[in-house]
C-alpha cells in the first residue's frame, strides 16, 4: 500500500506511516535480539524502510545494535581464538553503514584493542607460518579493525 501511494504521488496517511514505522523498527529490534542473526532479513528491513520512506528510530536501534555487539565482543574477548565469534562481530560491523546513525563502539573498540595487543601478535606469527586458521583469523581481524576504526598495523 505504501508503494502504491508513493507511485501515485499521494501522501501517506499519518496513521499508516506511524504503523509502518512502528512495525519496521520493532521488527529490526527483534532481529538484533534473536540468538542467530539473520543478516539478509536485516538488510531487507533496512531496504524496505528506505524504499517506503520510513524513519529508523536511532536511539532504540543504536542501543540494541550496541548491546548485541558488546555481548559478542565480550565473548570474543574471553575466547579470542574463536573464529565464529570473530565472524559474527565482523558481520555486525558490516551492517553499520546501512543505518543513518552512529553506533557507540567504545566498548567494542576497547576489547578489540586488548585482543590486538595480547593475541594478534601470536596469531600473526602463526599466519606467517601458513597455519590456515591463523591466516583466516588475522585476515578477518584486520577487516574488523578497519570497520571499527582501529589500526592493526
JSON list of C-alpha atoms in Angstrom, two decimals:
[
{"chain": "A", "resi": 1, "resn": "UNK", "atom": "CA", "xyz": [0.00, 0.00, 0.00]},
{"chain": "A", "resi": 2, "resn": "UNK", "atom": "CA", "xyz": [2.84, 2.39, 0.86]},
{"chain": "A", "resi": 3, "resn": "UNK", "atom": "CA", "xyz": [4.48, 1.77, -2.52]},
{"chain": "A", "resi": 4, "resn": "UNK", "atom": "CA", "xyz": [1.20, 2.24, -4.33]},
{"chain": "A", "resi": 5, "resn": "UNK", "atom": "CA", "xyz": [0.58, 5.57, -2.59]},
{"chain": "A", "resi": 6, "resn": "UNK", "atom": "CA", "xyz": [4.15, 6.62, -3.38]},
{"chain": "A", "resi": 7, "resn": "UNK", "atom": "CA", "xyz": [3.78, 5.62, -7.04]},
{"chain": "A", "resi": 8, "resn": "UNK", "atom": "CA", "xyz": [0.64, 7.71, -7.48]},
{"chain": "A", "resi": 9, "resn": "UNK", "atom": "CA", "xyz": [2.17, 10.60, -5.55]},
{"chain": "A", "resi": 10, "resn": "UNK", "atom": "CA", "xyz": [-0.41, 10.56, -2.77]},
{"chain": "A", "resi": 11, "resn": "UNK", "atom": "CA", "xyz": [0.82, 11.44, 0.72]},
{"chain": "A", "resi": 12, "resn": "UNK", "atom": "CA", "xyz": [0.75, 8.52, 3.13]},
{"chain": "A", "resi": 13, "resn": "UNK", "atom": "CA", "xyz": [-1.85, 8.98, 5.88]},
{"chain": "A", "resi": 14, "resn": "UNK", "atom": "CA", "xyz": [-0.21, 9.70, 9.23]},
{"chain": "A", "resi": 15, "resn": "UNK", "atom": "CA", "xyz": [-1.75, 6.64, 10.90]},
{"chain": "A", "resi": 16, "resn": "UNK", "atom": "CA", "xyz": [-0.40, 4.35, 8.17]},
{"chain": "A", "resi": 17, "resn": "UNK", "atom": "CA", "xyz": [3.05, 5.95, 8.28]},
{"chain": "A", "resi": 18, "resn": "UNK", "atom": "CA", "xyz": [3.16, 5.62, 12.08]},
{"chain": "A", "resi": 19, "resn": "UNK", "atom": "CA", "xyz": [2.11, 1.97, 11.89]},
{"chain": "A", "resi": 20, "resn": "UNK", "atom": "CA", "xyz": [4.78, 1.21, 9.25]},
{"chain": "A", "resi": 21, "resn": "UNK", "atom": "CA", "xyz": [7.44, 2.98, 11.32]},
{"chain": "A", "resi": 22, "resn": "UNK", "atom": "CA", "xyz": [6.48, 1.07, 14.46]},
{"chain": "A", "resi": 23, "resn": "UNK", "atom": "CA", "xyz": [6.42, -2.31, 12.72]},
{"chain": "A", "resi": 24, "resn": "UNK", "atom": "CA", "xyz": [9.74, -1.85, 10.89]},
{"chain": "A", "resi": 25, "resn": "UNK", "atom": "CA", "xyz": [11.58, -0.54, 13.94]},
{"chain": "A", "resi": 26, "resn": "UNK", "atom": "CA", "xyz": [10.15, -3.23, 16.24]},
{"chain": "A", "resi": 27, "resn": "UNK", "atom": "CA", "xyz": [11.00, -5.95, 13.73]},
{"chain": "A", "resi": 28, "resn": "UNK", "atom": "CA", "xyz": [14.55, -4.68, 13.31]},
{"chain": "A", "resi": 29, "resn": "UNK", "atom": "CA", "xyz": [14.98, -4.54, 17.09]},
{"chain": "A", "resi": 30, "resn": "UNK", "atom": "CA", "xyz": [13.70, -8.10, 17.40]},
{"chain": "A", "resi": 31, "resn": "UNK", "atom": "CA", "xyz": [16.07, -9.29, 14.65]},
{"chain": "A", "resi": 32, "resn": "UNK", "atom": "CA", "xyz": [19.07, -7.93, 16.54]},
{"chain": "A", "resi": 33, "resn": "UNK", "atom": "CA", "xyz": [17.87, -9.65, 19.71]},
{"chain": "A", "resi": 34, "resn": "UNK", "atom": "CA", "xyz": [17.49, -13.10, 18.09]},
{"chain": "A", "resi": 35, "resn": "UNK", "atom": "CA", "xyz": [20.03, -15.72, 19.10]},
{"chain": "A", "resi": 36, "resn": "UNK", "atom": "CA", "xyz": [21.01, -16.27, 15.46]},
{"chain": "A", "resi": 37, "resn": "UNK", "atom": "CA", "xyz": [21.49, -13.12, 13.41]},
{"chain": "A", "resi": 38, "resn": "UNK", "atom": "CA", "xyz": [19.67, -13.13, 10.07]},
{"chain": "A", "resi": 39, "resn": "UNK", "atom": "CA", "xyz": [21.78, -10.68, 8.06]},
{"chain": "A", "resi": 40, "resn": "UNK", "atom": "CA", "xyz": [19.71, -10.85, 4.88]},
{"chain": "A", "resi": 41, "resn": "UNK", "atom": "CA", "xyz": [16.48, -10.18, 6.81]},
{"chain": "A", "resi": 42, "resn": "UNK", "atom": "CA", "xyz": [18.06, -7.15, 8.49]},
{"chain": "A", "resi": 43, "resn": "UNK", "atom": "CA", "xyz": [19.29, -5.89, 5.10]},
{"chain": "A", "resi": 44, "resn": "UNK", "atom": "CA", "xyz": [15.78, -6.36, 3.63]},
{"chain": "A", "resi": 45, "resn": "UNK", "atom": "CA", "xyz": [14.16, -4.49, 6.52]},
{"chain": "A", "resi": 46, "resn": "UNK", "atom": "CA", "xyz": [16.54, -1.54, 6.18]},
{"chain": "A", "resi": 47, "resn": "UNK", "atom": "CA", "xyz": [15.96, -1.51, 2.41]},
{"chain": "A", "resi": 48, "resn": "UNK", "atom": "CA", "xyz": [12.19, -1.57, 2.99]},
{"chain": "A", "resi": 49, "resn": "UNK", "atom": "CA", "xyz": [12.45, 1.36, 5.40]},
{"chain": "A", "resi": 50, "resn": "UNK", "atom": "CA", "xyz": [14.38, 3.37, 2.78]},
{"chain": "A", "resi": 51, "resn": "UNK", "atom": "CA", "xyz": [12.04, 2.40, -0.02]},
{"chain": "A", "resi": 52, "resn": "UNK", "atom": "CA", "xyz": [8.94, 3.36, 1.96]},
{"chain": "A", "resi": 53, "resn": "UNK", "atom": "CA", "xyz": [10.46, 6.47, 3.48]},
{"chain": "A", "resi": 54, "resn": "UNK", "atom": "CA", "xyz": [10.12, 5.10, 7.00]},
{"chain": "A", "resi": 55, "resn": "UNK", "atom": "CA", "xyz": [12.34, 6.73, 9.61]},
{"chain": "A", "resi": 56, "resn": "UNK", "atom": "CA", "xyz": [14.50, 4.37, 11.64]},
{"chain": "A", "resi": 57, "resn": "UNK", "atom": "CA", "xyz": [14.39, 5.08, 15.35]},
{"chain": "A", "resi": 58, "resn": "UNK", "atom": "CA", "xyz": [18.02, 5.89, 16.06]},
{"chain": "A", "resi": 59, "resn": "UNK", "atom": "CA", "xyz": [18.15, 5.77, 19.87]},
{"chain": "A", "resi": 60, "resn": "UNK", "atom": "CA", "xyz": [16.26, 2.48, 20.13]},
{"chain": "A", "resi": 61, "resn": "UNK", "atom": "CA", "xyz": [18.14, 0.71, 17.35]},
{"chain": "A", "resi": 62, "resn": "UNK", "atom": "CA", "xyz": [21.52, 2.15, 18.32]},
{"chain": "A", "resi": 63, "resn": "UNK", "atom": "CA", "xyz": [21.16, 0.74, 21.84]},
{"chain": "A", "resi": 64, "resn": "UNK", "atom": "CA", "xyz": [20.00, -2.63, 20.51]},
{"chain": "A", "resi": 65, "resn": "UNK", "atom": "CA", "xyz": [22.85, -2.92, 17.99]},
{"chain": "A", "resi": 66, "resn": "UNK", "atom": "CA", "xyz": [25.42, -1.70, 20.52]},
{"chain": "A", "resi": 67, "resn": "UNK", "atom": "CA", "xyz": [24.24, -4.21, 23.13]},
{"chain": "A", "resi": 68, "resn": "UNK", "atom": "CA", "xyz": [24.47, -7.07, 20.61]},
{"chain": "A", "resi": 69, "resn": "UNK", "atom": "CA", "xyz": [27.95, -6.04, 19.50]},
{"chain": "A", "resi": 70, "resn": "UNK", "atom": "CA", "xyz": [29.15, -5.61, 23.09]},
{"chain": "A", "resi": 71, "resn": "UNK", "atom": "CA", "xyz": [27.86, -9.07, 24.09]},
{"chain": "A", "resi": 72, "resn": "UNK", "atom": "CA", "xyz": [29.68, -10.69, 21.17]},
{"chain": "A", "resi": 73, "resn": "UNK", "atom": "CA", "xyz": [32.83, -8.63, 21.77]},
{"chain": "A", "resi": 74, "resn": "UNK", "atom": "CA", "xyz": [32.87, -9.64, 25.44]},
{"chain": "A", "resi": 75, "resn": "UNK", "atom": "CA", "xyz": [32.53, -13.33, 24.50]},
{"chain": "A", "resi": 76, "resn": "UNK", "atom": "CA", "xyz": [35.25, -12.85, 21.87]},
{"chain": "A", "resi": 77, "resn": "UNK", "atom": "CA", "xyz": [37.45, -11.19, 24.50]},
{"chain": "A", "resi": 78, "resn": "UNK", "atom": "CA", "xyz": [37.15, -14.33, 26.63]},
{"chain": "A", "resi": 79, "resn": "UNK", "atom": "CA", "xyz": [37.72, -16.69, 23.66]},
{"chain": "A", "resi": 80, "resn": "UNK", "atom": "CA", "xyz": [39.75, -14.60, 21.19]},
{"chain": "A", "resi": 81, "resn": "UNK", "atom": "CA", "xyz": [40.72, -17.57, 19.03]},
{"chain": "A", "resi": 82, "resn": "UNK", "atom": "CA", "xyz": [37.03, -18.34, 18.32]},
{"chain": "A", "resi": 83, "resn": "UNK", "atom": "CA", "xyz": [36.66, -17.70, 14.60]},
{"chain": "A", "resi": 84, "resn": "UNK", "atom": "CA", "xyz": [32.84, -17.91, 14.75]},
{"chain": "A", "resi": 85, "resn": "UNK", "atom": "CA", "xyz": [32.61, -15.06, 17.26]},
{"chain": "A", "resi": 86, "resn": "UNK", "atom": "CA", "xyz": [35.00, -13.02, 15.13]},
{"chain": "A", "resi": 87, "resn": "UNK", "atom": "CA", "xyz": [32.88, -13.72, 12.03]},
{"chain": "A", "resi": 88, "resn": "UNK", "atom": "CA", "xyz": [29.70, -12.65, 13.80]},
{"chain": "A", "resi": 89, "resn": "UNK", "atom": "CA", "xyz": [31.26, -9.45, 15.09]},
{"chain": "A", "resi": 90, "resn": "UNK", "atom": "CA", "xyz": [32.61, -8.67, 11.61]},
{"chain": "A", "resi": 91, "resn": "UNK", "atom": "CA", "xyz": [29.19, -9.37, 10.07]},
{"chain": "A", "resi": 92, "resn": "UNK", "atom": "CA", "xyz": [27.56, -6.95, 12.51]},
{"chain": "A", "resi": 93, "resn": "UNK", "atom": "CA", "xyz": [30.18, -4.33, 11.75]},
{"chain": "A", "resi": 94, "resn": "UNK", "atom": "CA", "xyz": [29.35, -4.79, 8.04]},
{"chain": "A", "resi": 95, "resn": "UNK", "atom": "CA", "xyz": [25.77, -3.72, 8.78]},
{"chain": "A", "resi": 96, "resn": "UNK", "atom": "CA", "xyz": [26.67, -0.44, 10.46]},
{"chain": "A", "resi": 97, "resn": "UNK", "atom": "CA", "xyz": [26.90, 1.67, 7.27]},
{"chain": "A", "resi": 98, "resn": "UNK", "atom": "CA", "xyz": [23.28, 0.76, 6.47]},
{"chain": "A", "resi": 99, "resn": "UNK", "atom": "CA", "xyz": [21.97, 2.84, 9.33]},
{"chain": "A", "resi": 100, "resn": "UNK", "atom": "CA", "xyz": [21.55, 6.62, 9.30]},
{"chain": "A", "resi": 101, "resn": "UNK", "atom": "CA", "xyz": [23.04, 6.95, 12.79]},
{"chain": "A", "resi": 102, "resn": "UNK", "atom": "CA", "xyz": [26.31, 6.22, 14.55]},
{"chain": "A", "resi": 103, "resn": "UNK", "atom": "CA", "xyz": [26.64, 3.29, 16.92]},
{"chain": "A", "resi": 104, "resn": "UNK", "atom": "CA", "xyz": [28.77, 3.91, 20.00]},
{"chain": "A", "resi": 105, "resn": "UNK", "atom": "CA", "xyz": [31.55, 1.33, 19.61]},
{"chain": "A", "resi": 106, "resn": "UNK", "atom": "CA", "xyz": [33.77, 2.41, 22.50]},
{"chain": "A", "resi": 107, "resn": "UNK", "atom": "CA", "xyz": [33.50, -0.83, 24.49]},
{"chain": "A", "resi": 108, "resn": "UNK", "atom": "CA", "xyz": [33.82, -3.00, 21.38]},
{"chain": "A", "resi": 109, "resn": "UNK", "atom": "CA", "xyz": [36.87, -0.99, 20.28]},
{"chain": "A", "resi": 110, "resn": "UNK", "atom": "CA", "xyz": [38.46, -1.34, 23.73]},
{"chain": "A", "resi": 111, "resn": "UNK", "atom": "CA", "xyz": [38.02, -5.12, 23.70]},
{"chain": "A", "resi": 112, "resn": "UNK", "atom": "CA", "xyz": [39.32, -5.26, 20.13]},
{"chain": "A", "resi": 113, "resn": "UNK", "atom": "CA", "xyz": [42.38, -3.22, 21.12]},
{"chain": "A", "resi": 114, "resn": "UNK", "atom": "CA", "xyz": [43.12, -5.53, 24.06]},
{"chain": "A", "resi": 115, "resn": "UNK", "atom": "CA", "xyz": [43.00, -8.56, 21.74]},
{"chain": "A", "resi": 116, "resn": "UNK", "atom": "CA", "xyz": [45.14, -6.66, 19.25]},
{"chain": "A", "resi": 117, "resn": "UNK", "atom": "CA", "xyz": [47.83, -6.18, 21.89]},
{"chain": "A", "resi": 118, "resn": "UNK", "atom": "CA", "xyz": [47.66, -9.61, 23.53]},
{"chain": "A", "resi": 119, "resn": "UNK", "atom": "CA", "xyz": [46.54, -12.19, 20.96]},
{"chain": "A", "resi": 120, "resn": "UNK", "atom": "CA", "xyz": [47.08, -10.72, 17.49]},
{"chain": "A", "resi": 121, "resn": "UNK", "atom": "CA", "xyz": [50.91, -10.90, 17.58]},
{"chain": "A", "resi": 122, "resn": "UNK", "atom": "CA", "xyz": [50.83, -14.62, 18.38]},
{"chain": "A", "resi": 123, "resn": "UNK", "atom": "CA", "xyz": [48.32, -15.45, 15.66]},
{"chain": "A", "resi": 124, "resn": "UNK", "atom": "CA", "xyz": [50.09, -13.20, 13.19]},
{"chain": "A", "resi": 125, "resn": "UNK", "atom": "CA", "xyz": [53.27, -15.25, 13.68]},
{"chain": "A", "resi": 126, "resn": "UNK", "atom": "CA", "xyz": [51.30, -18.45, 13.07]},
{"chain": "A", "resi": 127, "resn": "UNK", "atom": "CA", "xyz": [49.74, -16.90, 9.99]},
{"chain": "A", "resi": 128, "resn": "UNK", "atom": "CA", "xyz": [53.20, -16.13, 8.62]},
{"chain": "A", "resi": 129, "resn": "UNK", "atom": "CA", "xyz": [53.97, -19.84, 9.01]},
{"chain": "A", "resi": 130, "resn": "UNK", "atom": "CA", "xyz": [50.89, -20.56, 6.87]},
{"chain": "A", "resi": 131, "resn": "UNK", "atom": "CA", "xyz": [48.62, -22.02, 9.55]},
{"chain": "A", "resi": 132, "resn": "UNK", "atom": "CA", "xyz": [45.27, -21.94, 7.74]},
{"chain": "A", "resi": 133, "resn": "UNK", "atom": "CA", "xyz": [43.11, -20.97, 10.72]},
{"chain": "A", "resi": 134, "resn": "UNK", "atom": "CA", "xyz": [45.58, -18.28, 11.81]},
{"chain": "A", "resi": 135, "resn": "UNK", "atom": "CA", "xyz": [45.59, -16.81, 8.29]},
{"chain": "A", "resi": 136, "resn": "UNK", "atom": "CA", "xyz": [41.77, -16.70, 8.28]},
{"chain": "A", "resi": 137, "resn": "UNK", "atom": "CA", "xyz": [41.68, -15.20, 11.78]},
{"chain": "A", "resi": 138, "resn": "UNK", "atom": "CA", "xyz": [44.24, -12.46, 11.10]},
{"chain": "A", "resi": 139, "resn": "UNK", "atom": "CA", "xyz": [42.60, -11.52, 7.78]},
{"chain": "A", "resi": 140, "resn": "UNK", "atom": "CA", "xyz": [39.17, -11.26, 9.39]},
{"chain": "A", "resi": 141, "resn": "UNK", "atom": "CA", "xyz": [40.56, -9.47, 12.45]},
{"chain": "A", "resi": 142, "resn": "UNK", "atom": "CA", "xyz": [42.22, -6.81, 10.27]},
{"chain": "A", "resi": 143, "resn": "UNK", "atom": "CA", "xyz": [38.97, -6.38, 8.35]},
{"chain": "A", "resi": 144, "resn": "UNK", "atom": "CA", "xyz": [37.07, -5.89, 11.59]},
{"chain": "A", "resi": 145, "resn": "UNK", "atom": "CA", "xyz": [39.67, -3.39, 12.76]},
{"chain": "A", "resi": 146, "resn": "UNK", "atom": "CA", "xyz": [39.08, -1.32, 9.62]},
{"chain": "A", "resi": 147, "resn": "UNK", "atom": "CA", "xyz": [35.33, -1.31, 10.25]},
{"chain": "A", "resi": 148, "resn": "UNK", "atom": "CA", "xyz": [35.80, -0.34, 13.90]},
{"chain": "A", "resi": 149, "resn": "UNK", "atom": "CA", "xyz": [38.29, 2.38, 13.05]},
{"chain": "A", "resi": 150, "resn": "UNK", "atom": "CA", "xyz": [41.17, 0.66, 14.88]},
{"chain": "A", "resi": 151, "resn": "UNK", "atom": "CA", "xyz": [44.52, 0.30, 13.10]},
{"chain": "A", "resi": 152, "resn": "UNK", "atom": "CA", "xyz": [46.04, -3.17, 13.19]},
{"chain": "A", "resi": 153, "resn": "UNK", "atom": "CA", "xyz": [49.44, -2.47, 11.65]}
]
